Coordinates of C-alpha atoms and ligand atoms in Angstrom, one line a residue:
M256 CA 0.4 18.1 29.8
T257 CA -0.7 19.4 26.6
G258 CA 0.4 17.8 23.2
I259 CA 1.3 19.9 20.1
Q260 CA -0.6 22.9 18.9
F261 CA -0.6 24.1 15.2
P262 CA -0.3 27.8 14.3
E263 CA -3.6 29.7 13.9
G264 CA -4.9 29.5 10.4
F265 CA -3.3 26.1 9.7
V266 CA -5.4 24.5 7.0
W267 CA -6.8 21.0 7.7
G268 CA -8.2 19.1 4.7
A269 CA -8.6 15.9 3.0
A270 CA -8.0 14.8 -0.6
T271 CA -9.6 12.7 -3.3
A272 CA -9.3 12.5 -7.1
A273 CA -12.0 12.2 -9.8
Y274 CA -11.3 8.8 -11.3
Q275 CA -10.9 7.3 -7.9
I276 CA -14.2 8.2 -6.5
E277 CA -16.7 9.6 -8.9
G278 CA -17.9 6.7 -10.8
A279 CA -20.7 7.7 -13.2
H280 CA -18.2 7.1 -16.1
D281 CA -20.7 7.5 -19.0
V282 CA -22.9 10.2 -17.6
D283 CA -23.5 13.8 -18.7
G284 CA -21.3 13.5 -21.8
R285 CA -18.2 12.4 -20.2
G286 CA -15.7 10.9 -22.6
P287 CA -13.4 8.1 -21.9
S288 CA -10.0 8.7 -20.3
I289 CA -6.9 6.6 -20.4
W290 CA -7.9 5.1 -17.1
D291 CA -11.1 3.8 -18.5
T292 CA -9.2 2.1 -21.4
F293 CA -6.6 0.8 -19.0
S294 CA -8.9 -0.5 -16.3
H295 CA -11.0 -2.2 -18.9
T296 CA -8.0 -4.0 -20.4
P297 CA -7.7 -7.4 -18.7
G298 CA -4.7 -7.9 -16.5
R299 CA -4.0 -4.3 -15.9
V300 CA -5.9 -3.6 -12.6
A301 CA -6.1 -6.2 -9.7
N302 CA -9.3 -8.1 -9.7
G303 CA -10.4 -6.5 -13.0
D304 CA -11.6 -3.5 -11.0
T305 CA -12.6 -0.4 -12.9
G306 CA -13.6 3.2 -11.9
D307 CA -17.1 2.7 -13.5
V308 CA -18.9 3.0 -10.3
A309 CA -16.1 3.7 -7.6
A310 CA -17.5 5.4 -4.6
D311 CA -20.5 6.9 -6.6
H312 CA -19.4 10.4 -5.5
Y313 CA -20.6 12.0 -8.7
R314 CA -24.1 11.3 -7.6
R315 CA -23.5 11.3 -3.7
F316 CA -21.3 14.6 -3.6
R317 CA -23.9 16.4 -1.4
D318 CA -23.8 13.6 1.2
D319 CA -20.0 13.5 1.1
V320 CA -19.8 17.3 1.6
A321 CA -22.0 17.0 4.6
L322 CA -19.7 14.4 5.8
M323 CA -16.7 16.6 5.4
A324 CA -18.5 19.2 7.3
D325 CA -19.2 16.9 10.1
M326 CA -15.5 16.2 10.2
G327 CA -14.9 19.9 10.5
L328 CA -12.5 19.9 7.3
H329 CA -11.4 23.5 6.4
A330 CA -10.6 22.5 2.9
Y331 CA -11.3 19.7 0.3
R332 CA -8.8 18.9 -2.4
F333 CA -10.4 17.2 -5.3
S334 CA -9.7 16.9 -9.0
V335 CA -11.7 17.8 -12.0
S336 CA -12.1 15.0 -14.7
W337 CA -10.8 16.5 -17.9
P338 CA -13.0 14.2 -20.1
R339 CA -16.0 15.5 -18.3
I340 CA -15.2 19.0 -19.5
Q341 CA -13.8 18.1 -23.0
P342 CA -14.8 14.6 -23.8
T343 CA -12.2 14.4 -26.5
G344 CA -9.6 16.5 -25.0
K345 CA -10.2 19.5 -27.2
G346 CA -12.9 21.9 -28.3
P347 CA -15.6 23.7 -26.5
A348 CA -16.6 22.8 -22.9
N349 CA -19.4 20.2 -22.2
A350 CA -21.7 22.3 -20.2
A351 CA -23.0 19.4 -18.1
G352 CA -19.5 18.7 -16.9
L353 CA -18.7 22.3 -15.8
D354 CA -22.1 22.4 -14.1
H355 CA -21.2 19.5 -12.0
Y356 CA -18.2 20.9 -10.5
E357 CA -20.0 24.3 -10.0
R358 CA -22.5 22.5 -8.0
L359 CA -19.7 20.8 -6.0
V360 CA -17.9 24.0 -5.3
D361 CA -21.2 25.8 -4.3
E362 CA -22.1 22.9 -2.0
L363 CA -18.6 23.2 -0.4
A364 CA -19.0 27.0 0.0
A365 CA -22.5 26.5 1.6
H366 CA -20.7 24.4 4.3
G367 CA -17.8 26.8 4.7
I368 CA -15.3 24.4 3.1
E369 CA -12.6 25.9 0.9
P370 CA -12.1 24.0 -2.5
M371 CA -8.6 23.2 -3.6
L372 CA -9.0 22.2 -7.2
T373 CA -6.5 20.0 -9.1
L374 CA -6.9 20.1 -12.9
Y375 CA -5.0 16.9 -13.8
H376 CA -5.0 13.8 -11.6
W377 CA -4.1 11.3 -14.3
D378 CA -7.3 11.0 -16.3
L379 CA -6.2 12.2 -19.8
P380 CA -8.9 12.1 -22.5
Q381 CA -8.4 8.9 -24.5
E382 CA -8.4 10.8 -27.7
L383 CA -5.4 12.9 -26.7
E384 CA -3.5 9.6 -25.9
D385 CA -4.4 8.3 -29.3
S386 CA -2.7 11.3 -30.8
G387 CA 0.5 10.8 -28.8
G388 CA -0.5 11.5 -25.2
W389 CA 2.1 13.1 -23.0
G390 CA 4.7 12.1 -25.5
A391 CA 3.3 14.7 -27.8
R392 CA 4.0 18.4 -27.3
D393 CA 0.5 19.4 -28.4
T394 CA -1.0 17.8 -25.3
A395 CA 0.6 20.5 -23.3
A396 CA -1.3 23.2 -25.4
R397 CA -4.6 21.3 -25.1
F398 CA -4.1 21.3 -21.3
A399 CA -3.8 25.0 -21.3
E400 CA -7.0 25.3 -23.2
Y401 CA -8.8 22.9 -20.7
A402 CA -7.2 24.9 -17.7
E403 CA -8.8 28.2 -19.2
L404 CA -12.2 26.6 -19.5
V405 CA -12.3 25.6 -15.9
G406 CA -10.6 28.8 -14.7
A407 CA -13.0 31.0 -16.5
R408 CA -16.0 29.1 -15.0
L409 CA -14.9 28.6 -11.4
G410 CA -12.2 31.2 -10.9
D411 CA -14.3 33.4 -8.7
R412 CA -15.1 30.6 -6.3
V413 CA -11.9 28.5 -6.0
P414 CA -9.0 30.1 -4.1
V415 CA -6.3 27.5 -4.7
W416 CA -5.7 25.8 -8.1
T417 CA -3.3 23.0 -8.8
T418 CA -2.2 22.2 -12.4
L419 CA -0.9 18.7 -12.0
N420 CA -0.9 16.0 -9.5
E421 CA 2.5 14.2 -9.3
P422 CA 3.8 14.4 -12.9
W423 CA 6.5 11.8 -11.9
C424 CA 3.7 9.2 -11.8
S425 CA 2.1 10.3 -15.0
A426 CA 5.4 10.2 -16.9
F427 CA 7.3 7.2 -15.3
L428 CA 4.4 4.9 -14.2
G429 CA 2.4 5.7 -17.3
Y430 CA 5.1 5.5 -19.9
S431 CA 8.1 3.7 -18.6
S432 CA 7.0 1.0 -16.0
G433 CA 3.5 0.8 -17.6
E434 CA 1.9 0.1 -14.1
H435 CA -0.4 3.1 -14.8
A436 CA -2.4 4.2 -17.8
P437 CA -1.6 4.3 -20.6
G438 CA 0.7 1.4 -19.8
R439 CA 3.6 2.1 -22.2
T440 CA 7.0 0.7 -21.4
D441 CA 9.3 3.2 -23.3
P442 CA 11.8 5.0 -21.0
A443 CA 12.7 7.5 -23.7
L444 CA 9.0 8.3 -24.2
A445 CA 8.7 8.7 -20.4
L446 CA 11.3 11.5 -20.4
R447 CA 9.6 13.3 -23.2
A448 CA 6.3 12.9 -21.3
A449 CA 8.0 14.4 -18.1
H450 CA 8.9 17.5 -20.1
H451 CA 5.6 17.9 -21.8
L452 CA 3.8 17.6 -18.4
L453 CA 6.0 20.3 -17.0
L454 CA 5.3 22.4 -20.2
A455 CA 1.6 21.8 -19.6
H456 CA 2.1 23.0 -16.0
G457 CA 3.7 26.1 -17.3
L458 CA 1.2 26.9 -20.2
G459 CA -1.6 25.9 -17.7
T460 CA -0.3 28.4 -15.2
Q461 CA -0.2 31.1 -17.9
A462 CA -3.8 30.3 -19.0
L463 CA -5.1 30.4 -15.4
R464 CA -3.3 33.6 -14.6
A465 CA -5.1 35.2 -17.5
V466 CA -8.6 34.3 -16.2
L467 CA -8.3 33.9 -12.5
P468 CA -8.9 36.9 -10.1
E469 CA -5.6 38.3 -8.9
Q470 CA -5.9 36.8 -5.3
A471 CA -6.3 33.2 -6.6
K472 CA -3.4 31.0 -6.0
V473 CA -1.7 28.5 -8.6
S474 CA 0.3 25.6 -7.5
I475 CA 1.6 22.2 -8.6
T476 CA 1.8 19.0 -6.5
L477 CA 4.8 16.9 -6.5
N478 CA 5.4 13.4 -5.0
L479 CA 8.8 14.1 -3.6
S480 CA 11.1 11.2 -2.3
S481 CA 13.6 11.1 0.4
V482 CA 16.2 8.9 -1.3
L483 CA 18.8 7.4 1.1
P484 CA 21.7 5.0 0.5
A485 CA 21.1 1.4 2.1
V486 CA 24.9 1.0 2.4
T487 CA 28.0 3.2 2.5
S488 CA 29.7 2.9 -0.6
A489 CA 30.5 5.1 -3.7
A490 CA 28.1 3.0 -5.9
A491 CA 25.2 3.6 -3.5
T492 CA 26.1 7.3 -3.2
N493 CA 25.9 7.5 -7.0
A494 CA 22.6 5.6 -7.1
V495 CA 21.1 8.0 -4.7
R496 CA 22.3 10.9 -6.9
R497 CA 20.6 9.4 -10.0
I498 CA 17.3 8.2 -8.3
D499 CA 17.1 11.7 -6.6
G500 CA 17.7 13.3 -9.9
L501 CA 14.9 11.5 -11.6
A502 CA 12.5 11.5 -8.6
N503 CA 12.8 15.1 -7.3
R504 CA 15.3 17.4 -9.2
L505 CA 14.0 16.6 -12.6
F506 CA 10.8 18.5 -11.5
L507 CA 12.2 20.9 -8.8
D508 CA 15.0 22.2 -10.9
P509 CA 13.1 23.4 -13.9
L510 CA 10.2 24.8 -11.8
F511 CA 12.2 26.6 -9.2
R512 CA 15.6 27.1 -11.0
G513 CA 14.7 27.4 -14.6
H514 CA 16.9 24.6 -15.9
Y515 CA 17.2 20.8 -16.0
P516 CA 19.7 19.1 -13.8
V517 CA 22.7 18.6 -16.0
D518 CA 23.6 15.3 -14.2
V519 CA 20.2 13.9 -15.2
L520 CA 20.6 15.1 -18.9
R521 CA 23.9 13.3 -18.9
D522 CA 22.8 10.2 -17.2
T523 CA 20.0 9.7 -19.7
A524 CA 22.0 10.8 -22.8
R525 CA 22.0 7.2 -24.1
L526 CA 18.2 7.2 -24.2
T527 CA 17.4 10.7 -25.5
D528 CA 19.1 13.9 -26.8
W529 CA 16.5 15.9 -25.0
S530 CA 15.7 17.8 -28.3
F531 CA 12.2 18.1 -27.4
V532 CA 13.1 20.8 -24.8
L533 CA 12.9 24.1 -26.8
P534 CA 14.8 27.0 -25.4
A535 CA 11.8 29.1 -24.6
D536 CA 10.1 26.2 -22.7
L537 CA 12.2 26.7 -19.4
A538 CA 11.0 30.2 -18.7
V539 CA 7.3 29.0 -19.2
I540 CA 7.9 26.1 -16.8
A541 CA 9.7 28.4 -14.2
A542 CA 6.9 31.0 -14.0
P543 CA 6.3 31.5 -10.3
V544 CA 3.7 29.5 -8.5
D545 CA 2.2 30.7 -5.3
L546 CA 2.3 27.4 -3.5
L547 CA 4.0 24.0 -3.8
G548 CA 2.1 20.9 -2.8
I549 CA 4.0 17.9 -1.6
N550 CA 2.7 14.4 -1.4
Y551 CA 4.6 12.0 0.8
Y552 CA 4.1 8.3 1.7
T553 CA 7.3 6.4 2.1
P554 CA 11.1 6.7 1.9
T555 CA 13.3 5.3 -0.8
L556 CA 16.2 3.2 0.0
V557 CA 18.7 2.4 -2.7
D558 CA 21.9 0.3 -3.4
S559 CA 23.7 -0.3 -6.4
V560 CA 24.8 -3.7 -7.7
G561 CA 27.2 -1.9 -10.0
P562 CA 27.6 -1.9 -13.8
A563 CA 28.7 -5.6 -13.6
G564 CA 25.9 -6.7 -11.4
L565 CA 22.8 -8.3 -12.1
P566 CA 20.4 -6.1 -14.1
V567 CA 16.8 -5.7 -12.9
D568 CA 14.5 -7.5 -15.1
G569 CA 11.3 -6.1 -16.7
P570 CA 10.0 -2.5 -17.2
S571 CA 11.1 0.0 -14.6
P572 CA 9.9 3.6 -13.7
W573 CA 13.5 4.6 -13.7
P574 CA 15.0 5.2 -17.1
G575 CA 18.6 4.2 -17.3
C576 CA 18.8 2.8 -13.8
R577 CA 18.8 -0.9 -14.3
D578 CA 21.8 -1.4 -12.1
V579 CA 20.1 0.2 -9.1
R580 CA 18.6 -2.1 -6.5
F581 CA 15.7 -0.9 -4.4
V582 CA 16.0 -2.0 -0.8
Q583 CA 13.0 -2.6 1.6
P584 CA 13.6 -0.5 4.7
P585 CA 13.4 -2.6 7.8
G586 CA 10.5 -2.0 10.3
P587 CA 6.6 -1.6 9.9
Q588 CA 4.9 -1.3 6.7
T589 CA 1.5 -0.4 5.3
A590 CA -0.7 -2.8 3.4
M591 CA 0.9 -1.5 0.2
G592 CA 4.3 -2.8 1.6
W593 CA 5.5 0.6 1.9
A594 CA 7.9 1.3 4.9
I595 CA 6.5 3.6 7.4
D596 CA 9.1 6.3 8.2
A597 CA 8.0 10.0 9.0
Q598 CA 11.7 10.9 8.8
G599 CA 11.4 10.9 5.1
L600 CA 8.8 13.6 5.3
R601 CA 11.2 15.6 7.4
N602 CA 13.9 15.2 4.9
V603 CA 11.7 16.2 2.0
V604 CA 10.2 19.3 3.4
H605 CA 13.5 20.5 4.8
R606 CA 15.3 19.8 1.5
V607 CA 12.8 21.9 -0.5
H608 CA 12.9 24.7 2.1
D609 CA 16.8 24.8 2.1
Q610 CA 17.5 24.2 -1.4
Y611 CA 14.7 25.8 -3.5
R612 CA 13.3 29.2 -3.5
P613 CA 10.9 29.0 -0.7
V614 CA 7.2 29.3 -1.7
P615 CA 4.6 28.4 0.9
L616 CA 4.2 24.6 1.2
M617 CA 1.2 22.4 1.7
I618 CA 1.2 18.6 2.3
T619 CA -1.4 17.8 -0.3
E620 CA -1.4 14.0 0.4
N621 CA -0.2 11.8 3.2
G622 CA -1.9 8.7 4.5
A623 CA -1.8 4.9 4.4
A624 CA -3.6 1.8 3.4
F625 CA -4.2 -0.9 6.0
D626 CA -6.1 -4.2 6.2
D627 CA -9.2 -2.5 7.8
E628 CA -11.9 -4.6 9.2
L629 CA -15.5 -3.4 9.2
G630 CA -17.0 -4.2 12.6
V631 CA -20.5 -3.6 14.1
D632 CA -19.1 -0.4 15.7
G633 CA -17.0 0.8 12.8
V634 CA -13.3 0.3 11.9
R635 CA -10.6 0.1 14.5
D636 CA -7.5 1.4 12.6
D637 CA -5.1 2.5 15.3
E638 CA -2.1 1.9 12.8
R639 CA -3.6 4.6 10.5
I640 CA -3.9 6.8 13.5
D641 CA -0.3 6.1 14.5
Y642 CA 0.8 6.8 10.9
L643 CA -1.0 10.1 10.8
R644 CA 0.2 11.2 14.2
D645 CA 3.8 10.4 13.4
H646 CA 3.7 12.4 10.1
L647 CA 1.8 15.4 11.7
E648 CA 4.5 15.5 14.4
V649 CA 7.0 16.0 11.7
V650 CA 4.9 18.7 10.0
H651 CA 4.7 20.5 13.4
E652 CA 8.3 20.3 13.9
A653 CA 9.1 21.5 10.5
I654 CA 6.9 24.7 11.1
T655 CA 8.7 25.3 14.4
H656 CA 11.9 25.2 12.6
G657 CA 10.8 27.9 10.1
V658 CA 9.4 25.9 7.2
D659 CA 6.4 27.8 5.7
L660 CA 4.0 24.9 5.7
R661 CA 0.5 26.1 5.5
G662 CA -1.7 23.0 5.6
Y663 CA -2.2 19.2 5.6
F664 CA -4.5 17.0 3.4
V665 CA -5.0 13.4 4.5
W666 CA -5.1 10.9 1.7
S667 CA -7.9 10.0 1.4
L668 CA -11.4 11.2 2.6
L669 CA -12.8 8.0 1.4
D670 CA -11.8 4.4 0.4
N671 CA -11.4 4.5 -3.3
F672 CA -10.1 3.0 -6.5
E673 CA -6.4 2.7 -5.8
W674 CA -5.3 2.7 -9.4
A675 CA -3.5 -0.6 -10.4
Y676 CA -4.6 -2.1 -7.0
G677 CA -8.2 -1.5 -7.5
Y678 CA -10.5 -1.6 -4.5
A679 CA -8.2 -4.0 -2.7
K680 CA -6.4 -1.3 -1.0
R681 CA -8.1 1.1 1.3
F682 CA -6.6 4.5 2.0
G683 CA -9.8 6.3 3.4
I684 CA -10.3 7.7 6.9
V685 CA -14.0 6.7 6.0
H686 CA -14.8 3.2 5.0
V687 CA -16.8 2.7 1.8
D688 CA -19.0 -0.5 1.5
Y689 CA -18.9 -0.8 -2.3
Q690 CA -22.1 -3.1 -2.2
T691 CA -24.2 -0.5 -0.6
Q692 CA -22.0 2.7 -0.9
A693 CA -22.6 3.2 2.8
R694 CA -19.9 5.6 4.4
V695 CA -18.7 4.4 7.9
W696 CA -16.2 6.6 9.9
K697 CA -13.1 4.7 10.9
D698 CA -11.5 5.6 14.2
S699 CA -9.1 7.6 12.3
A700 CA -11.8 9.9 11.0
H701 CA -12.9 10.5 14.6
W702 CA -9.4 11.0 15.7
Y703 CA -8.8 13.6 12.8
R704 CA -12.0 15.5 13.6
K705 CA -10.6 16.1 17.2
V706 CA -7.2 17.1 15.8
I707 CA -9.1 19.7 13.6
Q708 CA -11.3 20.8 16.5
T709 CA -8.4 21.5 18.9
N710 CA -5.8 22.5 16.1
G711 CA -3.5 20.0 17.6
I712 CA -2.7 16.6 18.9
D713 CA -3.3 15.6 22.5
E714 CA -0.7 13.8 24.4
E715 CA -1.9 10.1 25.0
Ligands
GBH884 C1 -0.6 9.0 -4.8 O1 0.5 8.6 -5.5 C2 -1.7 9.4 -5.7 O2 -1.7 10.8 -5.9 C3 -3.0 9.0 -5.2 O3 -3.9 9.1 -6.3 C4 -3.0 7.6 -4.8 O4 -4.2 7.0 -4.5 C5 -2.1 7.6 -3.5 O5 -0.8 8.0 -3.7 C6 -1.9 6.2 -2.9 O6 -1.1 5.4 -3.7 O7 7.9 1.6 -5.1 O8 7.2 0.6 -3.0 O9 8.8 2.4 -2.9 C7 1.6 8.0 -4.7 C8 2.4 7.3 -5.7 C9 3.7 6.2 -3.9 C10 4.5 6.3 -6.0 C11 4.9 5.6 -3.3 C12 5.8 5.8 -5.6 C13 6.9 4.2 -4.1 C14 6.5 3.0 -3.4 N1 3.9 6.9 -5.1 N2 5.5 5.0 -4.4 S1 7.7 1.9 -3.6

């Protein structure tokens, strides 16, 4: 009995992000980003971990590319560190920064691996934060200049470009819950930030189109949520609408329909009048992309205690949703405490396919952290293999149902700096010993290599 077989040309990849793996924080003229400031602020990151050294990928990129080639990866999704290109977030390019990414891209090409380049995976130059960060409209214009610098240099060699990774996280974890850099806890500011991030995507797309060759593709990656009610009640149904509005439609609607969702504008009217949205912005944001990246990890289950219920204490990533309770779904979880449920991925891809103008889709991140143990013969991570298999089965099924899903990138190639969790959480399919920087393939990496080789999953 054969298992499942993916369509010919399906893209198999792995993903990383600059601040999470590069280290070399003060090398070759790199300026500080908001994550340097944040991670060096006591109490912000578990165990006081920082990205100063990380997986030392900045220096070891040639070895890491060789590892990717051994694994048979078709494509590698990485991000460029903005403060390596513009140490203060503005002005001319720092040549050493561009040179580095050119070497990386050339090394990938030499091994037949296609680069997929993300311009912004959360490492805003600190000086831009000091002048308002994503709360400032000017940051969107600065982003477009940065996009043009990188596009002009690498446009001939990078076929797929992504403006932003998960603007929801940048806006709401960065400026509302404060779990991420810059650690602000101002829900109204977070809504402004969300708009300026979308505007940055739009202006960045324009800038890229002007310098990239015609065949280059431009995309954005969203972390989309499958939001379901924990109970059957009018209050829970309403909570689903509100959380879905902020998690998904606040981004999908302006990108693919050219307007913000009216219910979200109404729900948040007590916090902001949205006057930072200028009429011309929406057309800029809605300029067509060639591809939509989707990152998916876990479903979201909500309930509502109602207006008279107990408010949730402390800063929250959900502006105006203090009455909404998040429920832990039953069943298995990852080391992050995130429920494992591939049905959520099914919901997300079908929803996008059915309700928004279909552009080709890619799963740009999917994966899990587990409490891996390094043994003499590697890392037995059957749970991660099961997680990946379950989600890949959903990807396959969606394709057979007509969803135009072109590729899959596992998060992550390497164990890395897991943001507020530091090095305590390991998402890699390759283990990193942070003492020696040795890379050791986990069983999941061997398994993934076979999936790529056979373009499918064997029945087991
Ligand atoms: C991605 O973000 C990032 O792009 C990547 O850099 C990161 O390393 C990776 O995920 C792993 O974290 O509140 O318990 O219901 C994913 C961010 C994950 C944020 C799921 C919302 C909901 C978990 N999202 N999370 S919970």
